[in-house]
Every structure is written in C-alpha cells, then in structure tokens.
Amino acid sequence: FRLTAADKTDLTPGAEIKADLFKEGEIVDVTGTTIGKGFAGTMKRHNFAGGYASHGNSLSHRAPGSIGQRQTPGRVFKGRRMSGHMGVQRRTTENLRVVQVDLERNLLLIRGAVPGAPGGQVIVRPSLKAARRATRKITTPAKSGGAPKQAAKAAPAKAAPAKAAPAKDAPKKLKLVNGSGALQVSEAAFGHKFNEPLVHQVLTAYRAAGRAGTKAQKSRAEVSGGGRKPYAQKGTGQARAGSNRSPLWIGGGKTFAAKPRDFTQKVNRKMYRGAIRSMLSELARTERLLVTDGIKLEAPKTKLLAQQLKAWELPSVLIVVEASDEKLALAARNLPHVEVIEVPALNPLSLAAYDKVLMTVGAVKLIEERLQ
C-alpha cells in the first residue's frame, strides 16, 4: 500500500490500515503475479495454429515452424514469439468492482479475474480510469464567446419497451381515397412497431417455399459409360486416368451433383400474424395503406379500372377485398402492377411487392378480426 502527497487521507504515521479503505461498489485495479505454467510451447503460449494433421505430417503437429528453435541457434530469442517459460509475470486487471468488505476478517470480495495463484500477494488500489472519468468535465462551446459552459445533465435511460408494444406514432385512422374522412382502425392490427428481423425471416421462408427444387444432375456414378480404363497407366505422356467419365473429363459426371430437395421453412401461425401486423402497421405509418368504400365497375374492363386507379394516383397497388369480385378480378388481371387478393390469401410477399396497398372497408374489418 502506498500514499502520495497528493492523496487526501486522515491516516497518521503508525495507524493501522484495514479493508475499510474501500467501499462496496467501488472500482479498483488489482496487480499480481500470474500463475506459473512452466515451459510451454508456442501453441499454448502464443496460440499458434500448429502444423497439418495429414498430408505426410507425422512428427511436427505442434511444432512452431521454421523459427530456429533446434540446433540453429538452439535457444529462445527475447521478445520473439517462441517456446519458453509461461506465467509468473506481473499483470494488472483494471476496473474490477468491490462486491463486499469483510471488516471482521479484513478481507475484500472483488468480482473479476484477479491475477495470481490462490494465497498470492496482490496490490489493490482505486481505479485510475474510473477516477479520470469521474473528474472529467463535459463542456460545450459558448454561444457568444467567453468560457465554455457545463453541459446539461444526461437524460435518464429509457425503460425497455414491453414485448409487442404498440408504436407511439401509430395511426388511429386510415385515409379514404374515394371520399372525405378517415376510417377508425384497431391498434392491435395497425399499431405495432416494425419488426424487421421477423419480417425478413417470414419473407425468406415464403420465397424459399416458392422454389421448385427439381434441379437434378448426374454424378460420376450415374453417367453411363466409363467402365474401362481409357489408356495405359504409363508410357503415353498424359495424366493417368481410370475412367473417361471423371468430373475432369468432357462428358463426365458432376463433382457434387445437385439433387431434388425441399427448400420449405417452417413458419408458425404466431410468426405469420406478427409479420402481417408489423407490415400493415409500417404501411399505415408511412401513408402507403389506403381504404376505399368499394371499387364499382360497370363492366369487367381493364380500361375502366386503369382510369380509376390513375385518378387515385395508384400506379402500383395491391387491392385487398373481403370477398371475390369477378368484375374486379377480370379487369385487373391484365394490368402489370396491379394485383387483387382476398383477405384469406394475404401474404407478406404481396404486401412487400407493391408501392401502395388499397383495402376495402370490409377487408379492414375482417383483418382486424383475424389479428385480434
């Protein structure tokens, strides 16, 4: 233990120093002598990878390599990463916390990696870095010259939001495109925060499920022919070959032949509903989700629907209806950036594929019932 002239203390010559110098929760630095490990090789001492396990290596799996550790020069160079004595070195572990102060036995309970063997001597002192952080002043430049003023106190940390909590800026109404006013919607379906990892996982699963998985190639064993050795082993000047159906030959089999496989991933009901809620809430928050009382067409004509969507400024739109409408389906099937879908068939891929989503009032009510 050591005190300097700058340290402010009430200690006098001859006073007894005990563990009460430190308090519970104080940050300290501990210095000690590490445990001796004896003579260690480079793999243990310096985390070398070692030699190959095969390809003719049978004696030097843990050898250090060509760094001159045998007859030339036959010794360990100082400062180089070589084999040698490991441990018994002075080390300091910083920023450890004092958990308990035992005054009866004059002991300190410190949490962390205290250097040294059990029963060894250590030096405990207040943390230097913690003291610097505590005394460091946070200043901001003055507005009109002069000395800088002290910055405002840091705002208290915000509590972690509850799981699946509605967003603060969640919209409570959706705009009607064919009339003035808005439609009141439920926060349970349209007021959640955007969960990007969940949406990405569900979208990936839907795309993977759409793969046919029918790709098939022939391996060397499945290609016809190749049973006879094409030429003699020696004397031709060419590389040795045992079959003309080797993957190295033209017309040979594929090295790692692809086979039909199933790419589907499991998406349970909770994940699906969570992704739909998240996407609908984000669409409503970014004003990309619109509502209509209904799309009335006199005839199943593409021209009529295109004119109606142009008037609403919807060049790329997903139309969600509560029940099948034959006129609307026939009018929209020839438009490249328009899709009509019913509520039971609503999926994340369709919601992400279009710029905006247009729902009927009945579809909104049905979605709210399904996502309650």
Short mmCIF file of C-alpha atoms in Angstrom, two decimals:
data_model
loop_
_atom_site.label_atom_id
_atom_site.label_comp_id
_atom_site.label_asym_id
_atom_site.label_seq_id
_atom_site.Cartn_x
_atom_site.Cartn_y
_atom_site.Cartn_z
CA PHE A 1 0.00 0.00 0.00
CA ARG A 2 1.33 3.43 -0.92
CA LEU A 3 0.20 7.00 -0.42
CA THR A 4 1.43 10.09 -2.21
CA ALA A 5 1.47 13.69 -1.11
CA ALA A 6 -1.47 14.44 -3.40
CA ASP A 7 -3.70 11.84 -1.71
CA LYS A 8 -6.11 13.31 0.81
CA THR A 9 -6.33 10.98 3.81
CA ASP A 10 -6.71 11.04 7.59
CA LEU A 11 -4.01 8.43 8.13
CA THR A 12 -1.19 9.25 10.51
CA PRO A 13 2.18 7.52 10.98
CA GLY A 14 1.67 4.27 12.86
CA ALA A 15 -2.04 3.97 12.00
CA GLU A 16 -3.45 0.55 11.10
CA ILE A 17 -4.61 0.11 7.51
CA LYS A 18 -7.67 -2.11 7.09
CA ALA A 19 -10.08 -3.11 4.36
CA ASP A 20 -12.43 -0.26 5.25
CA LEU A 21 -10.38 1.96 2.92
CA PHE A 22 -12.60 0.60 0.15
CA LYS A 23 -16.37 0.66 -0.12
CA GLU A 24 -18.84 -1.74 -1.67
CA GLY A 25 -19.35 -0.91 -5.34
CA GLU A 26 -16.02 0.91 -5.70
CA ILE A 27 -14.00 0.30 -8.89
CA VAL A 28 -10.41 -0.85 -8.26
CA ASP A 29 -7.31 -2.06 -10.11
CA VAL A 30 -5.66 -5.27 -8.90
CA THR A 31 -1.99 -6.07 -9.60
CA GLY A 32 -0.49 -9.50 -9.00
CA THR A 33 1.85 -12.19 -10.28
CA THR A 34 0.23 -14.64 -12.69
CA ILE A 35 0.21 -18.40 -12.14
CA GLY A 36 3.30 -20.23 -13.40
CA LYS A 37 2.69 -22.68 -16.24
CA GLY A 38 6.27 -23.92 -16.68
CA PHE A 39 7.91 -24.34 -20.07
CA ALA A 40 5.21 -24.06 -22.74
CA GLY A 41 5.23 -24.38 -26.49
CA THR A 42 4.02 -21.84 -28.99
CA MET A 43 0.54 -23.35 -29.34
CA LYS A 44 -0.21 -22.84 -25.64
CA ARG A 45 1.92 -19.77 -25.05
CA HIS A 46 1.09 -17.74 -28.17
CA ASN A 47 -1.98 -19.53 -29.59
CA PHE A 48 -0.19 -20.86 -32.69
CA ALA A 49 -2.32 -22.98 -35.01
CA GLY A 50 0.16 -25.85 -35.29
CA GLY A 51 1.07 -27.95 -38.29
CA TYR A 52 -1.07 -30.01 -40.64
CA ALA A 53 -2.73 -33.13 -39.27
CA SER A 54 -2.27 -35.09 -42.51
CA HIS A 55 -0.50 -34.93 -45.89
CA GLY A 56 2.70 -36.53 -44.68
CA ASN A 57 2.99 -34.71 -41.37
CA SER A 58 3.53 -37.29 -38.64
CA LEU A 59 6.09 -35.71 -36.27
CA SER A 60 5.55 -31.94 -36.17
CA HIS A 61 1.84 -31.42 -35.43
CA ARG A 62 2.61 -28.98 -32.61
CA ALA A 63 5.97 -27.75 -33.88
CA PRO A 64 6.47 -23.96 -34.01
CA GLY A 65 7.77 -23.95 -37.57
CA SER A 66 10.97 -22.62 -39.09
CA ILE A 67 11.99 -20.07 -36.46
CA GLY A 68 15.36 -21.57 -35.48
CA GLN A 69 14.47 -23.43 -32.29
CA ARG A 70 16.66 -26.52 -32.75
CA GLN A 71 20.41 -26.57 -33.40
CA THR A 72 20.46 -23.16 -35.04
CA PRO A 73 20.64 -21.34 -32.65
CA GLY A 74 19.10 -23.71 -30.11
CA ARG A 75 17.83 -21.02 -27.72
CA VAL A 76 14.86 -18.72 -27.19
CA PHE A 77 15.17 -15.17 -28.51
CA LYS A 78 13.94 -12.48 -26.15
CA GLY A 79 10.93 -10.59 -27.43
CA ARG A 80 10.04 -13.19 -30.08
CA ARG A 81 7.02 -15.43 -30.05
CA MET A 82 8.79 -18.69 -29.30
CA SER A 83 8.57 -21.50 -26.79
CA GLY A 84 9.62 -20.62 -23.26
CA HIS A 85 8.59 -20.11 -19.67
CA MET A 86 4.92 -19.19 -19.34
CA GLY A 87 3.38 -17.27 -16.47
CA VAL A 88 4.93 -15.72 -13.31
CA GLN A 89 4.56 -12.23 -14.77
CA ARG A 90 3.30 -9.03 -13.23
CA ARG A 91 -0.15 -8.22 -14.54
CA THR A 92 -2.80 -5.65 -13.67
CA THR A 93 -6.53 -6.18 -14.12
CA GLU A 94 -8.39 -2.89 -14.33
CA ASN A 95 -11.92 -1.79 -13.47
CA LEU A 96 -12.92 -4.57 -11.07
CA ARG A 97 -15.80 -4.00 -8.65
CA VAL A 98 -15.65 -4.46 -4.88
CA VAL A 99 -18.64 -6.64 -4.01
CA GLN A 100 -18.23 -6.92 -0.24
CA VAL A 101 -15.98 -5.57 2.54
CA ASP A 102 -15.46 -8.01 5.45
CA LEU A 103 -14.14 -5.91 8.35
CA GLU A 104 -14.02 -8.81 10.82
CA ARG A 105 -11.55 -10.81 8.72
CA ASN A 106 -10.09 -7.75 6.97
CA LEU A 107 -10.93 -9.14 3.51
CA LEU A 108 -12.21 -7.73 0.23
CA LEU A 109 -14.53 -9.65 -2.10
CA ILE A 110 -13.75 -8.50 -5.66
CA ARG A 111 -15.60 -9.68 -8.74
CA GLY A 112 -13.50 -10.43 -11.80
CA ALA A 113 -10.25 -12.01 -12.94
CA VAL A 114 -7.87 -11.27 -10.07
CA PRO A 115 -4.33 -12.16 -11.24
CA GLY A 116 -2.25 -14.65 -9.27
CA ALA A 117 -2.43 -18.05 -7.62
CA PRO A 118 -4.57 -18.74 -4.52
CA GLY A 119 -2.80 -17.33 -1.47
CA GLY A 120 -0.62 -14.99 -3.50
CA GLN A 121 0.00 -11.33 -2.80
CA VAL A 122 -1.84 -8.66 -4.76
CA ILE A 123 -1.95 -4.88 -4.77
CA VAL A 124 -5.40 -3.25 -4.71
CA ARG A 125 -5.75 0.44 -5.49
CA PRO A 126 -8.57 2.71 -6.68
CA SER A 127 -9.09 2.56 -10.41
CA LEU A 128 -7.23 5.26 -12.31
CA LYS A 129 -9.52 5.24 -15.33
CA ALA A 130 -12.67 5.36 -13.20
CA ALA A 131 -11.27 8.35 -11.31
CA ARG A 132 -10.47 10.15 -14.56
CA ARG A 133 -13.95 9.52 -15.92
CA ALA A 134 -15.49 10.84 -12.70
CA THR A 135 -13.46 14.07 -12.75
CA ARG A 136 -13.68 14.69 -16.48
CA LYS A 137 -15.97 17.63 -17.30
CA ILE A 138 -18.25 17.59 -20.30
CA THR A 139 -18.32 21.07 -21.79
CA THR A 140 -19.95 22.70 -24.78
CA PRO A 141 -18.78 25.82 -26.69
CA ALA A 142 -20.27 29.11 -25.56
CA LYS A 143 -22.82 30.75 -27.83
CA SER A 144 -21.32 34.25 -27.79
CA GLY A 145 -17.68 33.92 -26.79
CA GLY A 146 -16.28 33.59 -23.31
CA ALA A 147 -15.63 30.42 -21.33
CA PRO A 148 -17.48 27.24 -22.22
CA LYS A 149 -20.41 26.31 -20.05
CA GLN A 150 -21.01 22.94 -18.48
CA ALA A 151 -23.26 20.65 -20.47
CA ALA A 152 -26.69 19.68 -19.26
CA LYS A 153 -27.11 16.53 -17.22
CA ALA A 154 -27.56 13.34 -19.18
CA ALA A 155 -31.13 12.28 -19.63
CA PRO A 156 -32.17 9.18 -17.65
CA ALA A 157 -32.08 5.91 -19.53
CA LYS A 158 -35.36 4.91 -21.09
CA ALA A 159 -37.01 1.76 -19.90
CA ALA A 160 -37.09 -1.14 -22.34
CA PRO A 161 -40.42 -1.29 -24.19
CA ALA A 162 -42.71 -4.17 -23.49
CA LYS A 163 -42.87 -7.01 -25.97
CA ALA A 164 -45.08 -6.32 -28.98
CA ALA A 165 -45.94 -2.86 -27.66
CA PRO A 166 -47.86 -0.53 -29.98
CA ALA A 167 -45.83 2.28 -31.55
CA LYS A 168 -46.31 5.76 -30.12
CA ASP A 169 -46.88 7.30 -33.54
CA ALA A 170 -49.25 4.55 -34.61
CA PRO A 171 -52.07 5.90 -36.80
CA LYS A 172 -55.58 5.52 -35.47
CA LYS A 173 -57.26 6.34 -38.78
CA LEU A 174 -56.75 5.37 -42.40
CA LYS A 175 -57.43 7.76 -45.26
CA LEU A 176 -60.34 7.09 -47.63
CA VAL A 177 -59.36 7.52 -51.28
CA ASN A 178 -62.85 7.93 -52.69
CA GLY A 179 -64.28 10.27 -50.13
CA SER A 180 -63.51 12.77 -47.42
CA GLY A 181 -62.75 11.45 -43.97
CA ALA A 182 -60.92 8.51 -42.49
CA LEU A 183 -61.62 5.06 -41.11
CA GLN A 184 -61.00 4.26 -37.45
CA VAL A 185 -58.79 1.15 -37.11
CA SER A 186 -57.61 -1.04 -34.27
CA GLU A 187 -54.13 -0.63 -32.81
CA ALA A 188 -53.95 -4.40 -32.32
CA ALA A 189 -53.67 -4.82 -36.09
CA PHE A 190 -52.32 -1.46 -37.33
CA GLY A 191 -50.42 -0.03 -34.36
CA HIS A 192 -47.36 -2.24 -33.83
CA LYS A 193 -43.69 -1.39 -34.26
CA PHE A 194 -41.88 -2.62 -37.34
CA ASN A 195 -40.07 -5.89 -36.52
CA GLU A 196 -37.55 -6.07 -39.36
CA PRO A 197 -35.88 -9.41 -38.37
CA LEU A 198 -39.26 -11.16 -38.16
CA VAL A 199 -40.45 -9.74 -41.49
CA HIS A 200 -37.18 -10.75 -43.16
CA GLN A 201 -37.44 -14.30 -41.79
CA VAL A 202 -41.03 -14.74 -42.96
CA LEU A 203 -40.33 -13.24 -46.40
CA THR A 204 -37.32 -15.54 -46.82
CA ALA A 205 -39.45 -18.54 -45.89
CA TYR A 206 -42.15 -17.58 -48.39
CA ARG A 207 -39.61 -17.11 -51.19
CA ALA A 208 -37.95 -20.41 -50.36
CA ALA A 209 -41.29 -22.22 -50.41
CA GLY A 210 -41.87 -20.95 -53.94
CA ARG A 211 -38.80 -22.75 -55.27
CA ALA A 212 -39.48 -25.87 -57.30
CA GLY A 213 -36.45 -27.71 -56.01
CA THR A 214 -36.38 -30.02 -59.05
CA LYS A 215 -32.80 -29.38 -60.17
CA ALA A 216 -31.05 -32.71 -60.81
CA GLN A 217 -27.56 -33.50 -62.07
CA LYS A 218 -25.71 -36.76 -62.63
CA SER A 219 -22.69 -37.70 -60.60
CA ARG A 220 -19.78 -39.79 -61.83
CA ALA A 221 -21.55 -42.98 -60.79
CA GLU A 222 -24.76 -42.07 -62.64
CA VAL A 223 -23.26 -41.12 -66.01
CA SER A 224 -23.33 -44.01 -68.48
CA GLY A 225 -20.01 -45.46 -69.65
CA GLY A 226 -16.59 -45.03 -68.19
CA GLY A 227 -16.12 -48.61 -67.06
CA ARG A 228 -12.88 -49.25 -68.97
CA LYS A 229 -9.54 -47.59 -68.38
CA PRO A 230 -9.09 -45.27 -71.39
CA TYR A 231 -5.33 -45.88 -71.85
CA ALA A 232 -2.36 -47.40 -70.09
CA GLN A 233 -1.16 -46.03 -66.79
CA LYS A 234 2.33 -45.20 -68.11
CA GLY A 235 4.03 -44.52 -71.39
CA THR A 236 1.56 -42.13 -73.00
CA GLY A 237 2.89 -38.89 -71.56
CA GLN A 238 -0.59 -37.92 -70.40
CA ALA A 239 -2.00 -37.72 -66.92
CA ARG A 240 -3.12 -41.05 -65.54
CA ALA A 241 -6.83 -41.75 -65.86
CA GLY A 242 -9.07 -44.60 -64.83
CA SER A 243 -12.34 -43.52 -66.43
CA ASN A 244 -13.46 -41.20 -69.20
CA ARG A 245 -16.46 -40.21 -67.07
CA SER A 246 -14.34 -38.47 -64.43
CA PRO A 247 -15.53 -34.96 -63.50
CA LEU A 248 -12.31 -33.68 -65.08
CA TRP A 249 -13.29 -35.01 -68.49
CA ILE A 250 -15.73 -33.57 -71.01
CA GLY A 251 -18.90 -35.60 -70.73
CA GLY A 252 -18.05 -36.74 -67.22
CA GLY A 253 -20.21 -36.58 -64.14
CA LYS A 254 -20.70 -33.61 -61.85
CA THR A 255 -18.45 -33.48 -58.79
CA PHE A 256 -21.16 -32.51 -56.32
CA ALA A 257 -24.28 -33.33 -58.30
CA ALA A 258 -27.37 -31.38 -57.30
CA LYS A 259 -30.41 -33.45 -56.37
CA PRO A 260 -34.08 -32.56 -55.92
CA ARG A 261 -34.64 -31.08 -52.48
CA ASP A 262 -37.26 -29.33 -50.40
CA PHE A 263 -36.49 -25.69 -49.58
CA THR A 264 -39.52 -25.03 -47.38
CA GLN A 265 -39.05 -23.45 -43.97
CA LYS A 266 -41.47 -23.64 -41.08
CA VAL A 267 -43.50 -20.51 -40.35
CA ASN A 268 -45.90 -20.97 -37.47
CA ARG A 269 -49.09 -19.01 -37.02
CA LYS A 270 -47.64 -16.64 -34.44
CA MET A 271 -44.79 -15.63 -36.75
CA TYR A 272 -47.14 -15.13 -39.71
CA ARG A 273 -49.53 -12.93 -37.75
CA GLY A 274 -46.67 -10.96 -36.23
CA ALA A 275 -45.18 -10.27 -39.66
CA ILE A 276 -48.56 -9.22 -41.09
CA ARG A 277 -49.18 -6.88 -38.13
CA SER A 278 -45.73 -5.37 -38.48
CA MET A 279 -46.03 -4.80 -42.23
CA LEU A 280 -49.56 -3.37 -42.04
CA SER A 281 -48.51 -1.02 -39.23
CA GLU A 282 -45.50 0.19 -41.21
CA LEU A 283 -47.61 0.70 -44.34
CA ALA A 284 -50.13 2.74 -42.38
CA ARG A 285 -47.40 4.74 -40.64
CA THR A 286 -45.79 5.67 -43.98
CA GLU A 287 -49.21 6.51 -45.50
CA ARG A 288 -48.98 3.70 -48.05
CA LEU A 289 -52.12 1.96 -46.78
CA LEU A 290 -55.38 3.38 -48.14
CA VAL A 291 -59.04 2.44 -47.71
CA THR A 292 -61.97 2.58 -50.10
CA ASP A 293 -65.70 2.02 -49.73
CA GLY A 294 -65.58 -0.12 -52.84
CA ILE A 295 -64.45 -0.21 -56.45
CA LYS A 296 -67.54 -0.16 -58.61
CA LEU A 297 -67.09 -1.15 -62.25
CA GLU A 298 -69.90 -1.14 -64.78
CA ALA A 299 -68.17 -3.86 -66.76
CA PRO A 300 -65.09 -6.09 -66.32
CA LYS A 301 -62.92 -3.79 -68.43
CA THR A 302 -59.25 -3.12 -67.84
CA LYS A 303 -59.61 0.43 -69.18
CA LEU A 304 -62.20 1.35 -66.55
CA LEU A 305 -60.06 0.10 -63.68
CA ALA A 306 -56.93 1.76 -65.08
CA GLN A 307 -58.74 5.11 -65.28
CA GLN A 308 -59.97 4.75 -61.70
CA LEU A 309 -56.51 3.91 -60.34
CA LYS A 310 -54.96 6.77 -62.33
CA ALA A 311 -57.42 9.18 -60.75
CA TRP A 312 -56.37 7.91 -57.30
CA GLU A 313 -52.65 8.10 -58.28
CA LEU A 314 -52.06 4.39 -57.69
CA PRO A 315 -49.78 3.07 -60.47
CA SER A 316 -48.53 0.12 -58.38
CA VAL A 317 -51.09 -1.19 -55.93
CA LEU A 318 -52.25 -4.32 -54.13
CA ILE A 319 -56.03 -4.40 -53.82
CA VAL A 320 -57.34 -6.39 -50.84
CA VAL A 321 -61.03 -7.32 -50.82
CA GLU A 322 -63.11 -9.25 -48.30
CA ALA A 323 -64.80 -11.45 -50.93
CA SER A 324 -64.17 -12.40 -54.53
CA ASP A 325 -65.30 -9.87 -57.14
CA GLU A 326 -65.36 -11.32 -60.65
CA LYS A 327 -65.53 -7.95 -62.42
CA LEU A 328 -62.60 -6.57 -60.46
CA ALA A 329 -60.51 -9.71 -60.94
CA LEU A 330 -61.08 -9.75 -64.72
CA ALA A 331 -60.34 -6.03 -65.03
CA ALA A 332 -57.09 -6.23 -63.03
CA ARG A 333 -55.55 -9.42 -64.38
CA ASN A 334 -54.09 -7.66 -67.44
CA LEU A 335 -52.55 -4.74 -65.52
CA PRO A 336 -48.84 -5.42 -64.85
CA HIS A 337 -48.53 -3.63 -61.49
CA VAL A 338 -51.93 -4.38 -60.01
CA GLU A 339 -52.99 -7.46 -58.04
CA VAL A 340 -56.33 -8.31 -56.46
CA ILE A 341 -56.23 -10.61 -53.45
CA GLU A 342 -58.70 -11.77 -50.82
CA VAL A 343 -58.07 -11.50 -47.09
CA PRO A 344 -57.52 -15.26 -46.51
CA ALA A 345 -54.78 -15.21 -49.19
CA LEU A 346 -53.00 -12.15 -47.79
CA ASN A 347 -49.26 -12.82 -47.55
CA PRO A 348 -46.08 -10.82 -46.79
CA LEU A 349 -44.73 -11.21 -50.34
CA SER A 350 -47.69 -9.39 -51.86
CA LEU A 351 -47.55 -6.64 -49.22
CA ALA A 352 -43.88 -6.02 -49.99
CA ALA A 353 -44.15 -6.19 -53.78
CA TYR A 354 -46.24 -3.05 -54.41
CA ASP A 355 -45.83 0.63 -53.66
CA LYS A 356 -49.21 1.00 -52.00
CA VAL A 357 -51.99 -1.20 -50.61
CA LEU A 358 -55.67 -0.42 -51.16
CA MET A 359 -58.20 -2.19 -48.90
CA THR A 360 -61.93 -2.18 -48.82
CA VAL A 361 -63.68 -1.34 -45.56
CA GLY A 362 -64.90 -4.91 -45.26
CA ALA A 363 -61.37 -6.23 -45.73
CA VAL A 364 -60.08 -3.97 -42.94
CA LYS A 365 -62.74 -5.23 -40.53
CA LEU A 366 -62.02 -8.85 -41.44
CA ILE A 367 -58.26 -8.36 -40.93
CA GLU A 368 -58.89 -6.81 -37.52
CA GLU A 369 -60.94 -9.84 -36.51
CA ARG A 370 -58.22 -12.24 -37.66
CA LEU A 371 -55.37 -10.38 -35.92
CA GLN A 372 -57.06 -9.76 -32.57
#
